Structures are given as C-alpha cells and as structure tokens.
PDB file of C-alpha atoms in Angstrom:
ATOM      1  CA  MET A   1      -0.044  -0.143  -0.267  1.00 80.00           C
ATOM      2  CA  GLU A   2       2.769   2.252   0.893  1.00 84.00           C
ATOM      3  CA  ALA A   3       4.682   1.713  -2.184  1.00 85.00           C
ATOM      4  CA  GLU A   4       1.777   2.151  -4.526  1.00 88.00           C
ATOM      5  CA  GLU A   5       1.266   5.525  -2.723  1.00 87.00           C
ATOM      6  CA  SER A   6       4.692   6.934  -2.633  1.00 89.00           C
ATOM      7  CA  VAL A   7       4.542   5.692  -6.872  1.00 89.00           C
ATOM      8  CA  ARG A   8       1.457   7.646  -7.371  1.00 90.00           C
ATOM      9  CA  TRP A   9       2.851  10.848  -5.947  1.00 92.00           C
ATOM     10  CA  HIS A  10       6.136  10.135  -7.700  1.00 90.00           C
ATOM     11  CA  LEU A  11       4.019   9.986 -10.535  1.00 91.00           C
ATOM     12  CA  ALA A  12       2.305  12.889 -10.088  1.00 92.00           C
ATOM     13  CA  ASN A  13       5.242  14.915  -9.529  1.00 92.00           C
ATOM     14  CA  LEU A  14       6.722  13.969 -12.822  1.00 92.00           C
ATOM     15  CA  ARG A  15       3.280  14.688 -14.858  1.00 94.00           C
ATOM     16  CA  GLN A  16       3.614  18.050 -13.172  1.00 94.00           C
ATOM     17  CA  GLN A  17       7.396  18.534 -13.958  1.00 95.00           C
ATOM     18  CA  GLU A  18       6.418  17.616 -17.835  1.00 95.00           C
ATOM     19  CA  VAL A  19       3.300  20.409 -17.968  1.00 93.00           C
ATOM     20  CA  GLU A  20       5.716  22.441 -16.197  1.00 95.00           C
ATOM     21  CA  LEU A  21       8.609  21.737 -19.024  1.00 93.00           C
ATOM     22  CA  GLY A  22       6.456  22.052 -21.853  1.00 91.00           C
ATOM     23  CA  GLU A  23       5.273  25.586 -20.410  1.00 90.00           C
ATOM     24  CA  GLU A  24       8.808  26.772 -20.131  1.00 94.00           C
ATOM     25  CA  GLU A  25       9.334  24.814 -23.626  1.00 91.00           C
ATOM     26  CA  VAL A  26       6.520  27.042 -25.249  1.00 83.00           C
ATOM     27  CA  ALA A  27       8.083  30.404 -23.340  1.00 85.00           C
ATOM     28  CA  LEU A  28      11.697  29.605 -24.754  1.00 89.00           C
ATOM     29  CA  GLN A  29      10.328  29.314 -28.169  1.00 87.00           C
ATOM     30  CA  ALA A  30       8.654  32.442 -28.116  1.00 80.00           C
ATOM     31  CA  GLU A  31      11.829  34.156 -26.594  1.00 87.00           C
ATOM     32  CA  LYS A  32      14.079  32.522 -29.214  1.00 90.00           C
ATOM     33  CA  SER A  33      11.507  33.865 -32.196  1.00 85.00           C
ATOM     34  CA  ALA A  34      11.414  37.367 -30.566  1.00 83.00           C
ATOM     35  CA  HIS A  35      15.330  37.156 -30.367  1.00 89.00           C
ATOM     36  CA  VAL A  36      15.502  36.114 -34.077  1.00 90.00           C
ATOM     37  CA  ARG A  37      13.138  38.859 -35.391  1.00 86.00           C
ATOM     38  CA  ALA A  38      15.254  41.129 -33.350  1.00 88.00           C
ATOM     39  CA  LEU A  39      18.524  39.991 -34.869  1.00 91.00           C
ATOM     40  CA  LYS A  40      16.943  40.183 -38.585  1.00 91.00           C
ATOM     41  CA  ARG A  41      15.752  43.879 -37.603  1.00 88.00           C
ATOM     42  CA  VAL A  42      19.196  44.767 -36.339  1.00 90.00           C
ATOM     43  CA  ALA A  43      20.917  43.545 -39.573  1.00 91.00           C
ATOM     44  CA  SER A  44      18.364  45.233 -42.140  1.00 91.00           C
ATOM     45  CA  GLU A  45      19.202  48.182 -39.922  1.00 91.00           C
ATOM     46  CA  ASP A  46      22.943  48.076 -40.322  1.00 92.00           C
ATOM     47  CA  LEU A  47      22.194  47.344 -43.963  1.00 91.00           C
ATOM     48  CA  SER A  48      19.990  50.189 -44.490  1.00 93.00           C
ATOM     49  CA  ARG A  49      21.302  53.546 -45.998  1.00 93.00           C
ATOM     50  CA  PHE A  50      19.504  55.132 -43.336  1.00 94.00           C
ATOM     51  CA  LYS A  51      21.710  53.482 -40.962  1.00 94.00           C
ATOM     52  CA  ALA A  52      23.262  57.005 -39.465  1.00 93.00           C
ATOM     53  CA  ARG A  53      19.884  58.434 -38.863  1.00 92.00           C
ATOM     54  CA  PRO A  54      19.611  61.803 -40.589  1.00 92.00           C
ATOM     55  CA  LYS A  55      17.220  64.105 -39.653  1.00 96.00           C
ATOM     56  CA  LEU A  56      14.697  64.076 -42.732  1.00 97.00           C
ATOM     57  CA  HIS A  57      12.819  66.936 -43.613  1.00 97.00           C
ATOM     58  CA  ASP A  58      14.530  69.267 -41.229  1.00 97.00           C
ATOM     59  CA  ARG A  59      12.254  67.135 -37.996  1.00 97.00           C
ATOM     60  CA  TYR A  60      12.118  63.606 -37.832  1.00 98.00           C
ATOM     61  CA  ILE A  61      15.095  61.778 -36.098  1.00 98.00           C
ATOM     62  CA  LEU A  62      15.204  58.495 -37.261  1.00 97.00           C
ATOM     63  CA  LEU A  63      15.471  55.637 -34.048  1.00 97.00           C
ATOM     64  CA  THR A  64      15.230  52.203 -34.751  1.00 95.00           C
ATOM     65  CA  LEU A  65      13.997  50.278 -37.633  1.00 96.00           C
ATOM     66  CA  LEU A  66      10.506  48.860 -37.241  1.00 94.00           C
ATOM     67  CA  GLY A  67      10.266  46.895 -40.243  1.00 92.00           C
ATOM     68  CA  LYS A  68      11.895  46.257 -44.067  1.00 92.00           C
ATOM     69  CA  GLY A  69       9.739  45.498 -47.231  1.00 87.00           C
ATOM     70  CA  GLY A  70      10.519  45.002 -50.724  1.00 82.00           C
ATOM     71  CA  PHE A  71      10.723  49.118 -51.679  1.00 84.00           C
ATOM     72  CA  SER A  72      10.440  50.352 -48.184  1.00 92.00           C
ATOM     73  CA  GLU A  73      11.420  50.889 -44.996  1.00 96.00           C
ATOM     74  CA  VAL A  74       9.660  51.543 -41.772  1.00 96.00           C
ATOM     75  CA  TRP A  75      11.201  53.572 -39.008  1.00 97.00           C
ATOM     76  CA  ARG A  76      10.027  55.007 -35.718  1.00 97.00           C
ATOM     77  CA  ALA A  77      11.426  58.287 -35.323  1.00 98.00           C
ATOM     78  CA  TYR A  78      11.018  61.388 -33.237  1.00 98.00           C
ATOM     79  CA  ASP A  79       9.055  64.480 -34.767  1.00 98.00           C
ATOM     80  CA  LEU A  80      10.980  67.301 -33.332  1.00 98.00           C
ATOM     81  CA  ILE A  81       8.543  69.959 -34.277  1.00 98.00           C
ATOM     82  CA  ASP A  82       5.295  68.323 -32.872  1.00 98.00           C
ATOM     83  CA  LEU A  83       7.365  66.550 -29.927  1.00 98.00           C
ATOM     84  CA  ARG A  84       5.973  62.851 -30.341  1.00 98.00           C
ATOM     85  CA  GLU A  85       7.067  59.523 -31.694  1.00 98.00           C
ATOM     86  CA  VAL A  86       6.015  58.746 -35.382  1.00 98.00           C
ATOM     87  CA  ALA A  87       6.733  56.314 -37.835  1.00 97.00           C
ATOM     88  CA  VAL A  88       8.494  57.497 -41.110  1.00 98.00           C
ATOM     89  CA  LYS A  89       7.618  54.954 -44.185  1.00 95.00           C
ATOM     90  CA  ILE A  90      10.650  55.588 -46.638  1.00 96.00           C
ATOM     91  CA  HIS A  91       9.426  54.407 -50.116  1.00 92.00           C
ATOM     92  CA  GLN A  92      12.823  53.765 -52.089  1.00 91.00           C
ATOM     93  CA  LEU A  93      12.147  53.219 -55.945  1.00 89.00           C
ATOM     94  CA  ASP A  94      14.613  50.758 -57.673  1.00 88.00           C
ATOM     95  CA  PRO A  95      17.201  53.313 -59.606  1.00 86.00           C
ATOM     96  CA  GLN A  96      16.877  50.474 -62.454  1.00 89.00           C
ATOM     97  CA  TRP A  97      13.220  51.233 -63.118  1.00 88.00           C
ATOM     98  CA  SER A  98      12.483  52.906 -65.906  1.00 91.00           C
ATOM     99  CA  GLU A  99      10.862  56.294 -65.860  1.00 89.00           C
ATOM    100  CA  SER A 100       7.642  55.728 -67.050  1.00 92.00           C
ATOM    101  CA  LYS A 101       7.515  52.835 -64.123  1.00 90.00           C
ATOM    102  CA  LYS A 102       8.914  55.287 -61.611  1.00 86.00           C
ATOM    103  CA  ASP A 103       6.065  57.673 -62.609  1.00 87.00           C
ATOM    104  CA  ASN A 104       3.332  54.986 -62.497  1.00 89.00           C
ATOM    105  CA  TYR A 105       4.511  53.824 -58.841  1.00 86.00           C
ATOM    106  CA  THR A 106       4.754  57.642 -57.467  1.00 84.00           C
ATOM    107  CA  LYS A 107       1.369  58.458 -59.129  1.00 87.00           C
ATOM    108  CA  HIS A 108      -0.281  55.456 -57.347  1.00 86.00           C
ATOM    109  CA  VAL A 109       1.106  55.926 -53.875  1.00 84.00           C
ATOM    110  CA  SER A 110       0.359  59.709 -54.162  1.00 83.00           C
ATOM    111  CA  ARG A 111      -3.368  58.877 -55.011  1.00 86.00           C
ATOM    112  CA  GLU A 112      -3.154  56.428 -52.071  1.00 85.00           C
ATOM    113  CA  TYR A 113      -1.815  59.023 -49.601  1.00 85.00           C
ATOM    114  CA  GLU A 114      -4.260  61.718 -50.514  1.00 86.00           C
ATOM    115  CA  ILE A 115      -6.934  59.621 -49.954  1.00 86.00           C
ATOM    116  CA  HIS A 116      -5.203  58.395 -46.440  1.00 90.00           C
ATOM    117  CA  ARG A 117      -4.472  62.280 -45.561  1.00 88.00           C
ATOM    118  CA  GLU A 118      -8.285  62.766 -45.161  1.00 87.00           C
ATOM    119  CA  VAL A 119      -9.233  59.701 -43.260  1.00 91.00           C
ATOM    120  CA  ARG A 120      -9.674  60.051 -39.335  1.00 91.00           C
ATOM    121  CA  HIS A 121     -10.812  56.858 -37.276  1.00 93.00           C
ATOM    122  CA  PRO A 122      -9.372  55.414 -34.082  1.00 93.00           C
ATOM    123  CA  ARG A 123      -8.808  51.847 -35.871  1.00 92.00           C
ATOM    124  CA  ILE A 124      -6.618  53.445 -38.628  1.00 93.00           C
ATOM    125  CA  VAL A 125      -3.505  55.168 -38.418  1.00 94.00           C
ATOM    126  CA  SER A 126      -3.104  58.798 -39.306  1.00 95.00           C
ATOM    127  CA  LEU A 127      -1.227  60.439 -41.949  1.00 95.00           C
ATOM    128  CA  PHE A 128       0.804  63.384 -40.684  1.00 95.00           C
ATOM    129  CA  ASP A 129       2.992  63.933 -43.585  1.00 94.00           C
ATOM    130  CA  VAL A 130       4.520  63.229 -47.114  1.00 92.00           C
ATOM    131  CA  PHE A 131       8.236  64.838 -48.525  1.00 93.00           C
ATOM    132  CA  GLU A 132      10.700  63.837 -51.088  1.00 92.00           C
ATOM    133  CA  ILE A 133      14.057  62.391 -49.752  1.00 94.00           C
ATOM    134  CA  ASP A 134      15.571  62.620 -52.877  1.00 92.00           C
ATOM    135  CA  THR A 135      14.672  61.875 -56.587  1.00 86.00           C
ATOM    136  CA  ASN A 136      14.725  57.990 -55.989  1.00 88.00           C
ATOM    137  CA  SER A 137      12.696  58.246 -52.253  1.00 91.00           C
ATOM    138  CA  PHE A 138      10.087  59.614 -50.322  1.00 92.00           C
ATOM    139  CA  ALA A 139       8.947  59.339 -46.805  1.00 94.00           C
ATOM    140  CA  THR A 140       5.183  59.206 -45.599  1.00 94.00           C
ATOM    141  CA  VAL A 141       4.985  60.110 -41.511  1.00 96.00           C
ATOM    142  CA  LEU A 142       2.203  58.229 -39.936  1.00 96.00           C
ATOM    143  CA  GLU A 143       0.928  57.836 -36.173  1.00 96.00           C
ATOM    144  CA  CYS A 144       3.209  55.181 -34.569  1.00 96.00           C
ATOM    145  CA  CYS A 145       1.385  52.494 -32.608  1.00 92.00           C
ATOM    146  CA  LYS A 146       2.706  51.373 -29.283  1.00 89.00           C
ATOM    147  CA  GLY A 147       2.555  47.749 -28.197  1.00 87.00           C
ATOM    148  CA  THR A 148       2.680  44.237 -30.363  1.00 86.00           C
ATOM    149  CA  ASP A 149       1.897  43.988 -34.024  1.00 86.00           C
ATOM    150  CA  LEU A 150      -0.433  41.520 -34.729  1.00 89.00           C
ATOM    151  CA  ASP A 151       2.179  39.206 -36.672  1.00 86.00           C
ATOM    152  CA  SER A 152       4.019  38.938 -33.462  1.00 83.00           C
ATOM    153  CA  LEU A 153       1.222  37.935 -31.435  1.00 87.00           C
ATOM    154  CA  LEU A 154       0.253  35.354 -33.489  1.00 88.00           C
ATOM    155  CA  LYS A 155       3.563  33.900 -33.957  1.00 82.00           C
ATOM    156  CA  GLN A 156       4.058  34.134 -29.893  1.00 80.00           C
ATOM    157  CA  ARG A 157       0.465  32.362 -28.978  1.00 83.00           C
ATOM    158  CA  LYS A 158      -0.094  30.373 -32.411  1.00 81.00           C
ATOM    159  CA  MET A 159      -3.707  30.420 -31.506  1.00 89.00           C
ATOM    160  CA  LEU A 160      -5.881  32.916 -29.780  1.00 93.00           C
ATOM    161  CA  PRO A 161      -9.007  32.280 -27.543  1.00 94.00           C
ATOM    162  CA  GLU A 162     -12.360  32.827 -29.990  1.00 96.00           C
ATOM    163  CA  ARG A 163     -12.752  36.108 -27.378  1.00 96.00           C
ATOM    164  CA  ASP A 164      -9.465  37.708 -28.275  1.00 95.00           C
ATOM    165  CA  ALA A 165      -9.768  36.715 -31.983  1.00 95.00           C
ATOM    166  CA  ARG A 166     -13.365  37.956 -32.071  1.00 96.00           C
ATOM    167  CA  ALA A 167     -12.404  41.896 -30.629  1.00 96.00           C
ATOM    168  CA  ILE A 168      -9.196  41.971 -32.985  1.00 95.00           C
ATOM    169  CA  LEU A 169     -11.345  40.898 -36.060  1.00 95.00           C
ATOM    170  CA  LEU A 170     -14.062  43.599 -34.848  1.00 96.00           C
ATOM    171  CA  GLN A 171     -11.538  46.544 -34.575  1.00 95.00           C
ATOM    172  CA  ILE A 172     -10.265  45.376 -38.005  1.00 95.00           C
ATOM    173  CA  LEU A 173     -13.732  45.258 -39.547  1.00 96.00           C
ATOM    174  CA  CYS A 174     -14.558  48.568 -37.788  1.00 95.00           C
ATOM    175  CA  GLY A 175     -12.168  50.136 -39.779  1.00 93.00           C
ATOM    176  CA  MET A 176     -12.862  48.758 -43.075  1.00 93.00           C
ATOM    177  CA  ARG A 177     -16.227  49.502 -42.896  1.00 94.00           C
ATOM    178  CA  TYR A 178     -15.007  53.162 -42.049  1.00 92.00           C
ATOM    179  CA  LEU A 179     -13.181  52.991 -45.383  1.00 89.00           C
ATOM    180  CA  SER A 180     -15.482  51.240 -47.364  1.00 89.00           C
ATOM    181  CA  SER A 181     -18.469  53.854 -46.609  1.00 86.00           C
ATOM    182  CA  PRO A 182     -19.163  56.841 -48.634  1.00 74.00           C
ATOM    183  CA  SER A 183     -17.789  60.164 -47.849  1.00 69.00           C
ATOM    184  CA  VAL A 184     -19.937  62.598 -46.995  1.00 59.00           C
ATOM    185  CA  ASP A 185     -18.348  66.151 -47.939  1.00 54.00           C
TER     186      ASP A 185
END
C-alpha cells in the first residue's frame, strides 16, 4: 500500500514537471523567435542607407528600424516639431526602373496618400506628412502605434482564444467599414 502511494505521488510529480517543462519550452520558443526577429531587424538596420539616422525634412530623427519590405523601410522616429514619436515609411524606388514605371509607382502612392490624409478613425493610423528625400526616395509620416503588432502576437501565441480573435477582428472590420463607406463632403 505504501509503495503504491509513493509511486502515485512520484508519478503525479513527474506529470506536473512534464507540464511545467512543456510550458517553459513554449516560453523559450517564443523568446527565441523574438530574438531571431530582433537580430533580423538589427541586420536590416545595419544594411540600410539610413543607418546613420539622418534628420529628415528638418524635423524627423530616425530612431530604430521597425520593419523592411521590398521597396520600403519603416522607422520609429521622433518629430522635433510636434514632440512625438512617429513612424516614417521610406519608399525607395529602384534606380533600375524605367522613368514610366517610377512615375506610375509615384502616382499610385501619391493617390493613396491623398486619400489617407483625409481619413480620421481610431482604428486607422493617421497620416501626418509626405515629403521627398531625393530623386529615388520619399517618405510618409504616420502615427506610431504602441504595443505588439498582430503578426508578432500570432507567432507568439500560435492560437488565440475565440474572445480575443473576435475582439481583434471587430476592430479590423470597424476600420474597414469606415473606409468602405461613402464620404460625406
């Protein structure tokens, strides 16, 4: 009887340790993913032509690279005039592009930002400024959001409880409904 109780107790302890080790493994995997993303971001920042963090448009100091895409980089920056953090998206045209392709890209993006400039909604980042950096690059200055982005959250958590997923989806749909409704001029 005593031996059986001892074995049950040890078995329960081992199961608890297994659960704890599983939870620790999940946490370590999330931490590893965050470190890998940070290393990639720092490597991209080191390769950026803006790594010296120049003052742009006589008012924006680049702080850290937030992300990089095919033709753009997004930097956390500080606005020296409005005294706030902003996100500066630097669009870089490929010098190998033909002039017509550059014009078409610039016209498309300009139209997009003319529309965005008028948008005011709590679920859509605000556009503050647009300016040219040089002949092959220009920047848009946007509201800088605090907190974790959705991509990082999903990579970290893998699966969201239905309540959390619903709350996120409702926020997205609220912004989309606003964008798709006819403007009242």
